[in-house]
Amino acid sequence: MTSWDPALYRTFDDHRSRPFHDLLARIGAVEPRRVVDLGCGPGHLTALLSARWPGAAVTALDSSPEMVAAARGNGVDAELADAADWTPAPDTDVVVTNAVLQWVPGHLALLPRWLGALPSGAWFAMQVPGNFSAPSHHLVREVLDQPRWRGLVDVRDEDALPEPAAYADLLVGTGAEVDVWETTYLHRLSGADPVLRWISSTALRPVRDALPGAEYDRFREELAPRLRGAYPPRPDGTTWFPFRRVFAVARTA
């Protein structure tokens, strides 16, 4: 398991939170008994679930001890749990998994099992990145393929996650009513090497954990100019960063 840095993850909190709000808006549950935040991270968005459904029992789960500790520090009664081993409780009427499943190998096999365990009329909502072929990820793989780094770090390729239609077919196959879409956010980032800072909290996690500190710094120094070339700053110093996300909401039959 790779490690998380909750403070680094929240560096771009406003941008990273937008998909959660868009996902939440498509859930039509009125009075759910239990709402699960599966992969709650530092817990700063879990409160939105409690505010939306004040009568529900809200369960917050994450596989990272660092994130669970951060969530508890934010007043969320989070629990340590691996999504791969999780099963919905019988009273679970809403499951939200936000930017989590890309870190769960074999999650396509889990989705039918989870939906099959949910009660009739329950809601399942997920969103994952759709940018593994973008320069932000391709350039990481390109640098890792250089002789100095080759074979030291295992990162995901551009086919790491399926396209939206594959999620739609899988969820429809469970008999659920399904809504699948994608959005490309055009984030306006500021500061020096903003795309490098952005991916440092997510895509570069495996690199950071595999390389000693000085080597990781050297890797970032080699990656930085490539990212600046792919995402050049505007005349005012800000940088446009396209960020594609894939969403799916299903209501069980």
PDB file of C-alpha atoms in Angstrom:
ATOM      1  CA  MET A   1       0.000   0.000   0.000  1.00  0.00           C
ATOM      2  CA  THR A   2       1.340   3.433  -0.912  1.00  0.00           C
ATOM      3  CA  SER A   3       1.112   6.300   1.556  1.00  0.00           C
ATOM      4  CA  TRP A   4      -1.043   9.419   1.424  1.00  0.00           C
ATOM      5  CA  ASP A   5      -0.261  12.983   2.467  1.00  0.00           C
ATOM      6  CA  PRO A   6      -3.646  14.526   3.436  1.00  0.00           C
ATOM      7  CA  ALA A   7      -2.296  18.095   3.535  1.00  0.00           C
ATOM      8  CA  LEU A   8      -0.713  17.771   0.090  1.00  0.00           C
ATOM      9  CA  TYR A   9      -3.895  16.221  -1.278  1.00  0.00           C
ATOM     10  CA  ARG A  10      -5.901  19.235  -0.151  1.00  0.00           C
ATOM     11  CA  THR A  11      -3.555  21.759  -1.788  1.00  0.00           C
ATOM     12  CA  PHE A  12      -6.031  22.097  -4.668  1.00  0.00           C
ATOM     13  CA  ASP A  13      -9.092  21.439  -2.528  1.00  0.00           C
ATOM     14  CA  ASP A  14     -11.566  23.589  -4.477  1.00  0.00           C
ATOM     15  CA  HIS A  15     -10.720  21.940  -7.794  1.00  0.00           C
ATOM     16  CA  ARG A  16     -10.616  18.422  -6.366  1.00  0.00           C
ATOM     17  CA  SER A  17     -13.969  18.868  -4.620  1.00  0.00           C
ATOM     18  CA  ARG A  18     -15.952  19.918  -7.688  1.00  0.00           C
ATOM     19  CA  PRO A  19     -16.511  16.385  -9.027  1.00  0.00           C
ATOM     20  CA  PHE A  20     -17.873  15.347  -5.628  1.00  0.00           C
ATOM     21  CA  HIS A  21     -20.498  18.098  -5.765  1.00  0.00           C
ATOM     22  CA  ASP A  22     -21.449  17.166  -9.333  1.00  0.00           C
ATOM     23  CA  LEU A  23     -21.748  13.506  -8.383  1.00  0.00           C
ATOM     24  CA  LEU A  24     -23.806  14.250  -5.291  1.00  0.00           C
ATOM     25  CA  ALA A  25     -26.247  16.345  -7.327  1.00  0.00           C
ATOM     26  CA  ARG A  26     -27.297  13.299  -9.379  1.00  0.00           C
ATOM     27  CA  ILE A  27     -28.241  11.148  -6.382  1.00  0.00           C
ATOM     28  CA  GLY A  28     -31.997  11.207  -5.855  1.00  0.00           C
ATOM     29  CA  ALA A  29     -32.233   9.559  -2.439  1.00  0.00           C
ATOM     30  CA  VAL A  30     -34.680  11.326  -0.116  1.00  0.00           C
ATOM     31  CA  GLU A  31     -34.502   9.677   3.304  1.00  0.00           C
ATOM     32  CA  PRO A  32     -31.764   7.035   3.237  1.00  0.00           C
ATOM     33  CA  ARG A  33     -31.121   4.995   6.345  1.00  0.00           C
ATOM     34  CA  ARG A  34     -27.377   4.621   5.888  1.00  0.00           C
ATOM     35  CA  VAL A  35     -25.002   6.575   3.634  1.00  0.00           C
ATOM     36  CA  VAL A  36     -21.486   5.236   3.047  1.00  0.00           C
ATOM     37  CA  ASP A  37     -18.537   7.402   2.022  1.00  0.00           C
ATOM     38  CA  LEU A  38     -16.326   4.657   0.620  1.00  0.00           C
ATOM     39  CA  GLY A  39     -12.850   6.138   0.444  1.00  0.00           C
ATOM     40  CA  CYS A  40     -13.531   9.221   2.539  1.00  0.00           C
ATOM     41  CA  GLY A  41      -9.984  10.604   2.385  1.00  0.00           C
ATOM     42  CA  PRO A  42      -9.412  13.375   4.943  1.00  0.00           C
ATOM     43  CA  GLY A  43     -13.160  13.530   5.586  1.00  0.00           C
ATOM     44  CA  HIS A  44     -13.654  17.140   4.509  1.00  0.00           C
ATOM     45  CA  LEU A  45     -16.417  16.133   2.068  1.00  0.00           C
ATOM     46  CA  THR A  46     -18.127  13.593   4.320  1.00  0.00           C
ATOM     47  CA  ALA A  47     -19.859  16.436   6.122  1.00  0.00           C
ATOM     48  CA  LEU A  48     -21.712  17.233   2.901  1.00  0.00           C
ATOM     49  CA  LEU A  49     -23.362  13.816   3.085  1.00  0.00           C
ATOM     50  CA  SER A  50     -24.487  14.450   6.662  1.00  0.00           C
ATOM     51  CA  ALA A  51     -25.830  17.864   5.669  1.00  0.00           C
ATOM     52  CA  ARG A  52     -27.698  16.452   2.658  1.00  0.00           C
ATOM     53  CA  TRP A  53     -29.251  13.600   4.676  1.00  0.00           C
ATOM     54  CA  PRO A  54     -29.296  14.656   8.355  1.00  0.00           C
ATOM     55  CA  GLY A  55     -31.425  11.673   9.357  1.00  0.00           C
ATOM     56  CA  ALA A  56     -29.063   9.077   7.950  1.00  0.00           C
ATOM     57  CA  ALA A  57     -26.300   7.164   9.653  1.00  0.00           C
ATOM     58  CA  VAL A  58     -23.155   8.164   7.756  1.00  0.00           C
ATOM     59  CA  THR A  59     -20.308   5.653   7.578  1.00  0.00           C
ATOM     60  CA  ALA A  60     -16.887   6.900   6.450  1.00  0.00           C
ATOM     61  CA  LEU A  61     -14.274   4.358   5.359  1.00  0.00           C
ATOM     62  CA  ASP A  62     -10.742   4.585   3.972  1.00  0.00           C
ATOM     63  CA  SER A  63      -7.838   2.174   3.494  1.00  0.00           C
ATOM     64  CA  SER A  64      -5.170   4.765   4.363  1.00  0.00           C
ATOM     65  CA  PRO A  65      -4.264   5.143   8.053  1.00  0.00           C
ATOM     66  CA  GLU A  66      -3.056   8.685   7.284  1.00  0.00           C
ATOM     67  CA  MET A  67      -6.389   9.642   5.739  1.00  0.00           C
ATOM     68  CA  VAL A  68      -8.409   8.029   8.530  1.00  0.00           C
ATOM     69  CA  ALA A  69      -6.392   9.971  11.093  1.00  0.00           C
ATOM     70  CA  ALA A  70      -6.949  13.199   9.151  1.00  0.00           C
ATOM     71  CA  ALA A  71     -10.682  12.516   8.881  1.00  0.00           C
ATOM     72  CA  ARG A  72     -10.939  11.913  12.603  1.00  0.00           C
ATOM     73  CA  GLY A  73      -9.063  15.153  13.125  1.00  0.00           C
ATOM     74  CA  ASN A  74     -11.785  16.819  11.052  1.00  0.00           C
ATOM     75  CA  GLY A  75     -14.472  15.428  13.327  1.00  0.00           C
ATOM     76  CA  VAL A  76     -15.451  12.459  11.145  1.00  0.00           C
ATOM     77  CA  ASP A  77     -15.761   9.065  12.846  1.00  0.00           C
ATOM     78  CA  ALA A  78     -13.848   7.347  10.043  1.00  0.00           C
ATOM     79  CA  GLU A  79     -12.932   3.669  10.044  1.00  0.00           C
ATOM     80  CA  LEU A  80     -10.015   1.852   8.425  1.00  0.00           C
ATOM     81  CA  ALA A  81     -11.305  -0.518   5.747  1.00  0.00           C
ATOM     82  CA  ASP A  82     -10.222  -1.891   2.388  1.00  0.00           C
ATOM     83  CA  ALA A  83     -12.813  -1.395  -0.344  1.00  0.00           C
ATOM     84  CA  ALA A  84     -11.867  -4.765  -1.850  1.00  0.00           C
ATOM     85  CA  ASP A  85     -13.099  -6.496   1.332  1.00  0.00           C
ATOM     86  CA  TRP A  86     -16.110  -4.277   2.005  1.00  0.00           C
ATOM     87  CA  THR A  87     -19.747  -5.388   1.769  1.00  0.00           C
ATOM     88  CA  PRO A  88     -22.742  -3.030   2.188  1.00  0.00           C
ATOM     89  CA  ALA A  89     -24.771  -3.422   5.373  1.00  0.00           C
ATOM     90  CA  PRO A  90     -28.432  -4.387   4.782  1.00  0.00           C
ATOM     91  CA  ASP A  91     -29.651  -0.844   5.532  1.00  0.00           C
ATOM     92  CA  THR A  92     -27.244   0.889   3.124  1.00  0.00           C
ATOM     93  CA  ASP A  93     -29.313   3.100   0.820  1.00  0.00           C
ATOM     94  CA  VAL A  94     -26.534   5.301  -0.606  1.00  0.00           C
ATOM     95  CA  VAL A  95     -22.916   4.531  -1.459  1.00  0.00           C
ATOM     96  CA  VAL A  96     -20.600   7.290  -2.663  1.00  0.00           C
ATOM     97  CA  THR A  97     -17.107   6.419  -3.840  1.00  0.00           C
ATOM     98  CA  ASN A  98     -15.291   9.517  -5.016  1.00  0.00           C
ATOM     99  CA  ALA A  99     -11.884   9.290  -6.755  1.00  0.00           C
ATOM    100  CA  VAL A 100     -11.171   5.962  -5.104  1.00  0.00           C
ATOM    101  CA  LEU A 101     -11.752   3.031  -7.436  1.00  0.00           C
ATOM    102  CA  GLN A 102      -8.738   3.788  -9.616  1.00  0.00           C
ATOM    103  CA  TRP A 103      -6.674   2.624  -6.624  1.00  0.00           C
ATOM    104  CA  VAL A 104      -8.642  -0.640  -6.219  1.00  0.00           C
ATOM    105  CA  PRO A 105      -7.382  -3.409  -8.521  1.00  0.00           C
ATOM    106  CA  GLY A 106     -10.194  -5.531  -9.876  1.00  0.00           C
ATOM    107  CA  HIS A 107     -12.889  -3.047  -8.927  1.00  0.00           C
ATOM    108  CA  LEU A 108     -14.940  -3.970 -12.003  1.00  0.00           C
ATOM    109  CA  ALA A 109     -15.657  -7.313 -10.347  1.00  0.00           C
ATOM    110  CA  LEU A 110     -16.683  -5.552  -7.137  1.00  0.00           C
ATOM    111  CA  LEU A 111     -19.368  -3.304  -8.646  1.00  0.00           C
ATOM    112  CA  PRO A 112     -21.921  -6.048  -9.469  1.00  0.00           C
ATOM    113  CA  ARG A 113     -21.321  -7.623  -6.058  1.00  0.00           C
ATOM    114  CA  TRP A 114     -21.897  -4.334  -4.262  1.00  0.00           C
ATOM    115  CA  LEU A 115     -25.040  -3.496  -6.225  1.00  0.00           C
ATOM    116  CA  GLY A 116     -26.333  -7.012  -5.694  1.00  0.00           C
ATOM    117  CA  ALA A 117     -25.953  -6.581  -1.932  1.00  0.00           C
ATOM    118  CA  LEU A 118     -27.755  -3.214  -1.818  1.00  0.00           C
ATOM    119  CA  PRO A 119     -31.501  -3.070  -1.086  1.00  0.00           C
ATOM    120  CA  SER A 120     -34.003  -2.237  -3.807  1.00  0.00           C
ATOM    121  CA  GLY A 121     -34.038   1.461  -4.649  1.00  0.00           C
ATOM    122  CA  ALA A 122     -30.553   2.112  -3.249  1.00  0.00           C
ATOM    123  CA  TRP A 123     -28.155   4.500  -4.950  1.00  0.00           C
ATOM    124  CA  PHE A 124     -24.558   3.840  -5.934  1.00  0.00           C
ATOM    125  CA  ALA A 125     -22.458   6.786  -7.152  1.00  0.00           C
ATOM    126  CA  MET A 126     -18.844   6.779  -8.316  1.00  0.00           C
ATOM    127  CA  GLN A 127     -16.349   8.977 -10.118  1.00  0.00           C
ATOM    128  CA  VAL A 128     -12.853   8.180 -11.330  1.00  0.00           C
ATOM    129  CA  PRO A 129     -10.238   9.992 -13.404  1.00  0.00           C
ATOM    130  CA  GLY A 130     -10.237   9.578 -17.166  1.00  0.00           C
ATOM    131  CA  ASN A 131      -6.860  11.170 -17.816  1.00  0.00           C
ATOM    132  CA  PHE A 132      -4.350   8.321 -17.829  1.00  0.00           C
ATOM    133  CA  SER A 133      -3.478   9.092 -21.453  1.00  0.00           C
ATOM    134  CA  ALA A 134      -3.042  12.829 -20.745  1.00  0.00           C
ATOM    135  CA  PRO A 135       0.445  14.398 -20.790  1.00  0.00           C
ATOM    136  CA  SER A 136       0.391  14.645 -16.979  1.00  0.00           C
ATOM    137  CA  HIS A 137       0.486  10.838 -16.799  1.00  0.00           C
ATOM    138  CA  HIS A 138       2.155   9.978 -20.092  1.00  0.00           C
ATOM    139  CA  LEU A 139       5.195  12.090 -19.228  1.00  0.00           C
ATOM    140  CA  VAL A 140       5.579  10.346 -15.868  1.00  0.00           C
ATOM    141  CA  ARG A 141       5.736   7.019 -17.682  1.00  0.00           C
ATOM    142  CA  GLU A 142       8.130   8.511 -20.252  1.00  0.00           C
ATOM    143  CA  VAL A 143      10.597   9.606 -17.564  1.00  0.00           C
ATOM    144  CA  LEU A 144      10.267   6.284 -15.737  1.00  0.00           C
ATOM    145  CA  ASP A 145      11.235   4.541 -18.957  1.00  0.00           C
ATOM    146  CA  GLN A 146      14.621   6.263 -18.951  1.00  0.00           C
ATOM    147  CA  PRO A 147      17.533   3.938 -18.040  1.00  0.00           C
ATOM    148  CA  ARG A 148      18.055   5.552 -14.624  1.00  0.00           C
ATOM    149  CA  TRP A 149      14.492   4.819 -13.504  1.00  0.00           C
ATOM    150  CA  ARG A 150      13.431   1.844 -15.617  1.00  0.00           C
ATOM    151  CA  GLY A 151      11.965  -0.995 -13.581  1.00  0.00           C
ATOM    152  CA  LEU A 152      12.057   0.867 -10.263  1.00  0.00           C
ATOM    153  CA  VAL A 153       8.422   1.964 -10.110  1.00  0.00           C
ATOM    154  CA  ASP A 154       5.233   0.302 -11.274  1.00  0.00           C
ATOM    155  CA  VAL A 155       2.709   2.872 -12.508  1.00  0.00           C
ATOM    156  CA  ARG A 156      -0.535   2.425 -14.395  1.00  0.00           C
ATOM    157  CA  ASP A 157      -0.671   2.679 -18.178  1.00  0.00           C
ATOM    158  CA  GLU A 158      -3.146   4.628 -20.290  1.00  0.00           C
ATOM    159  CA  ASP A 159      -5.640   1.732 -20.214  1.00  0.00           C
ATOM    160  CA  ALA A 160      -5.721   1.607 -16.417  1.00  0.00           C
ATOM    161  CA  LEU A 161      -9.453   2.351 -16.307  1.00  0.00           C
ATOM    162  CA  PRO A 162     -12.224   1.565 -18.788  1.00  0.00           C
ATOM    163  CA  GLU A 163     -14.085   4.121 -20.830  1.00  0.00           C
ATOM    164  CA  PRO A 164     -17.522   5.381 -19.657  1.00  0.00           C
ATOM    165  CA  ALA A 165     -19.446   2.970 -21.910  1.00  0.00           C
ATOM    166  CA  ALA A 166     -17.809  -0.009 -20.203  1.00  0.00           C
ATOM    167  CA  TYR A 167     -18.993   1.197 -16.786  1.00  0.00           C
ATOM    168  CA  ALA A 168     -22.452   1.814 -18.243  1.00  0.00           C
ATOM    169  CA  ASP A 169     -22.702  -1.699 -19.693  1.00  0.00           C
ATOM    170  CA  LEU A 170     -21.480  -3.278 -16.472  1.00  0.00           C
ATOM    171  CA  LEU A 171     -23.934  -1.395 -14.262  1.00  0.00           C
ATOM    172  CA  VAL A 172     -26.891  -1.863 -16.617  1.00  0.00           C
ATOM    173  CA  GLY A 173     -26.130  -5.582 -16.487  1.00  0.00           C
ATOM    174  CA  THR A 174     -27.076  -5.573 -12.795  1.00  0.00           C
ATOM    175  CA  GLY A 175     -30.601  -4.422 -13.680  1.00  0.00           C
ATOM    176  CA  ALA A 176     -30.081  -0.954 -12.224  1.00  0.00           C
ATOM    177  CA  GLU A 177     -31.165   2.372 -13.687  1.00  0.00           C
ATOM    178  CA  VAL A 178     -27.901   3.940 -14.811  1.00  0.00           C
ATOM    179  CA  ASP A 179     -26.629   7.454 -15.537  1.00  0.00           C
ATOM    180  CA  VAL A 180     -23.049   7.694 -16.843  1.00  0.00           C
ATOM    181  CA  TRP A 181     -21.254  10.796 -18.096  1.00  0.00           C
ATOM    182  CA  GLU A 182     -17.869  12.453 -18.321  1.00  0.00           C
ATOM    183  CA  THR A 183     -16.670  15.983 -17.685  1.00  0.00           C
ATOM    184  CA  THR A 184     -13.390  17.673 -18.527  1.00  0.00           C
ATOM    185  CA  TYR A 185     -12.727  20.468 -16.048  1.00  0.00           C
ATOM    186  CA  LEU A 186     -10.377  23.186 -17.226  1.00  0.00           C
ATOM    187  CA  HIS A 187      -8.634  24.140 -14.013  1.00  0.00           C
ATOM    188  CA  ARG A 188      -6.750  27.411 -13.855  1.00  0.00           C
ATOM    189  CA  LEU A 189      -3.668  26.730 -11.750  1.00  0.00           C
ATOM    190  CA  SER A 190      -1.155  29.241 -10.432  1.00  0.00           C
ATOM    191  CA  GLY A 191       2.333  29.216  -9.005  1.00  0.00           C
ATOM    192  CA  ALA A 192       5.543  27.533 -10.101  1.00  0.00           C
ATOM    193  CA  ASP A 193       5.175  24.101 -11.735  1.00  0.00           C
ATOM    194  CA  PRO A 194       1.492  23.810 -10.775  1.00  0.00           C
ATOM    195  CA  VAL A 195       0.838  20.582 -12.701  1.00  0.00           C
ATOM    196  CA  LEU A 196       3.791  18.938 -10.988  1.00  0.00           C
ATOM    197  CA  ARG A 197       2.392  20.014  -7.628  1.00  0.00           C
ATOM    198  CA  TRP A 198      -1.048  18.735  -8.646  1.00  0.00           C
ATOM    199  CA  ILE A 199       0.121  15.222  -9.552  1.00  0.00           C
ATOM    200  CA  SER A 200       2.518  15.033  -6.598  1.00  0.00           C
ATOM    201  CA  SER A 201      -0.388  14.211  -4.278  1.00  0.00           C
ATOM    202  CA  THR A 202      -1.922  11.549  -6.536  1.00  0.00           C
ATOM    203  CA  ALA A 203      -0.243  10.171  -9.662  1.00  0.00           C
ATOM    204  CA  LEU A 204       3.258  10.473  -8.172  1.00  0.00           C
ATOM    205  CA  ARG A 205       2.392   8.633  -4.963  1.00  0.00           C
ATOM    206  CA  PRO A 206       3.877   5.309  -6.185  1.00  0.00           C
ATOM    207  CA  VAL A 207       7.006   7.126  -7.376  1.00  0.00           C
ATOM    208  CA  ARG A 208       7.440   8.942  -4.075  1.00  0.00           C
ATOM    209  CA  ASP A 209       7.064   5.719  -2.103  1.00  0.00           C
ATOM    210  CA  ALA A 210       9.448   3.725  -4.319  1.00  0.00           C
ATOM    211  CA  LEU A 211      12.314   6.214  -4.513  1.00  0.00           C
ATOM    212  CA  PRO A 212      14.489   7.527  -1.642  1.00  0.00           C
ATOM    213  CA  GLY A 213      14.053  11.232  -0.938  1.00  0.00           C
ATOM    214  CA  ALA A 214      17.003  12.505  -2.964  1.00  0.00           C
ATOM    215  CA  GLU A 215      16.148  10.259  -5.902  1.00  0.00           C
ATOM    216  CA  TYR A 216      12.525  11.355  -5.822  1.00  0.00           C
ATOM    217  CA  ASP A 217      13.636  14.981  -5.909  1.00  0.00           C
ATOM    218  CA  ARG A 218      15.844  14.233  -8.893  1.00  0.00           C
ATOM    219  CA  PHE A 219      12.960  12.488 -10.654  1.00  0.00           C
ATOM    220  CA  ARG A 220      10.762  15.546 -10.137  1.00  0.00           C
ATOM    221  CA  GLU A 221      13.515  17.801 -11.487  1.00  0.00           C
ATOM    222  CA  GLU A 222      13.654  15.689 -14.643  1.00  0.00           C
ATOM    223  CA  LEU A 223       9.864  15.624 -14.990  1.00  0.00           C
ATOM    224  CA  ALA A 224       9.218  19.330 -14.324  1.00  0.00           C
ATOM    225  CA  PRO A 225      10.440  20.827 -17.636  1.00  0.00           C
ATOM    226  CA  ARG A 226       8.487  18.244 -19.624  1.00  0.00           C
ATOM    227  CA  LEU A 227       5.311  19.199 -17.797  1.00  0.00           C
ATOM    228  CA  ARG A 228       6.011  22.889 -18.329  1.00  0.00           C
ATOM    229  CA  GLY A 229       6.310  22.200 -22.057  1.00  0.00           C
ATOM    230  CA  ALA A 230       3.039  20.285 -22.154  1.00  0.00           C
ATOM    231  CA  TYR A 231       1.209  22.805 -19.957  1.00  0.00           C
ATOM    232  CA  PRO A 232       2.802  26.197 -20.689  1.00  0.00           C
ATOM    233  CA  PRO A 233       1.898  29.146 -18.474  1.00  0.00           C
ATOM    234  CA  ARG A 234      -0.306  31.888 -19.850  1.00  0.00           C
ATOM    235  CA  PRO A 235       0.969  35.491 -20.095  1.00  0.00           C
ATOM    236  CA  ASP A 236      -0.486  36.193 -16.644  1.00  0.00           C
ATOM    237  CA  GLY A 237       1.443  33.266 -15.148  1.00  0.00           C
ATOM    238  CA  THR A 238      -1.517  30.913 -14.688  1.00  0.00           C
ATOM    239  CA  THR A 239      -1.772  27.518 -16.354  1.00  0.00           C
ATOM    240  CA  TRP A 240      -4.779  25.760 -17.870  1.00  0.00           C
ATOM    241  CA  PHE A 241      -4.976  22.114 -16.786  1.00  0.00           C
ATOM    242  CA  PRO A 242      -7.639  19.926 -18.478  1.00  0.00           C
ATOM    243  CA  PHE A 243      -8.838  17.286 -16.027  1.00  0.00           C
ATOM    244  CA  ARG A 244     -11.192  14.583 -17.356  1.00  0.00           C
ATOM    245  CA  ARG A 245     -13.426  12.693 -14.933  1.00  0.00           C
ATOM    246  CA  VAL A 246     -15.835   9.784 -15.448  1.00  0.00           C
ATOM    247  CA  PHE A 247     -19.061   9.567 -13.399  1.00  0.00           C
ATOM    248  CA  ALA A 248     -21.642   6.836 -12.885  1.00  0.00           C
ATOM    249  CA  VAL A 249     -24.801   6.768 -10.767  1.00  0.00           C
ATOM    250  CA  ALA A 250     -26.939   3.639 -10.505  1.00  0.00           C
ATOM    251  CA  ARG A 251     -30.228   2.955  -8.701  1.00  0.00           C
ATOM    252  CA  THR A 252     -30.872  -0.673  -7.874  1.00  0.00           C
ATOM    253  CA  ALA A 253     -34.013  -2.398  -9.142  1.00  0.00           C
TER     254      ALA A 253
END
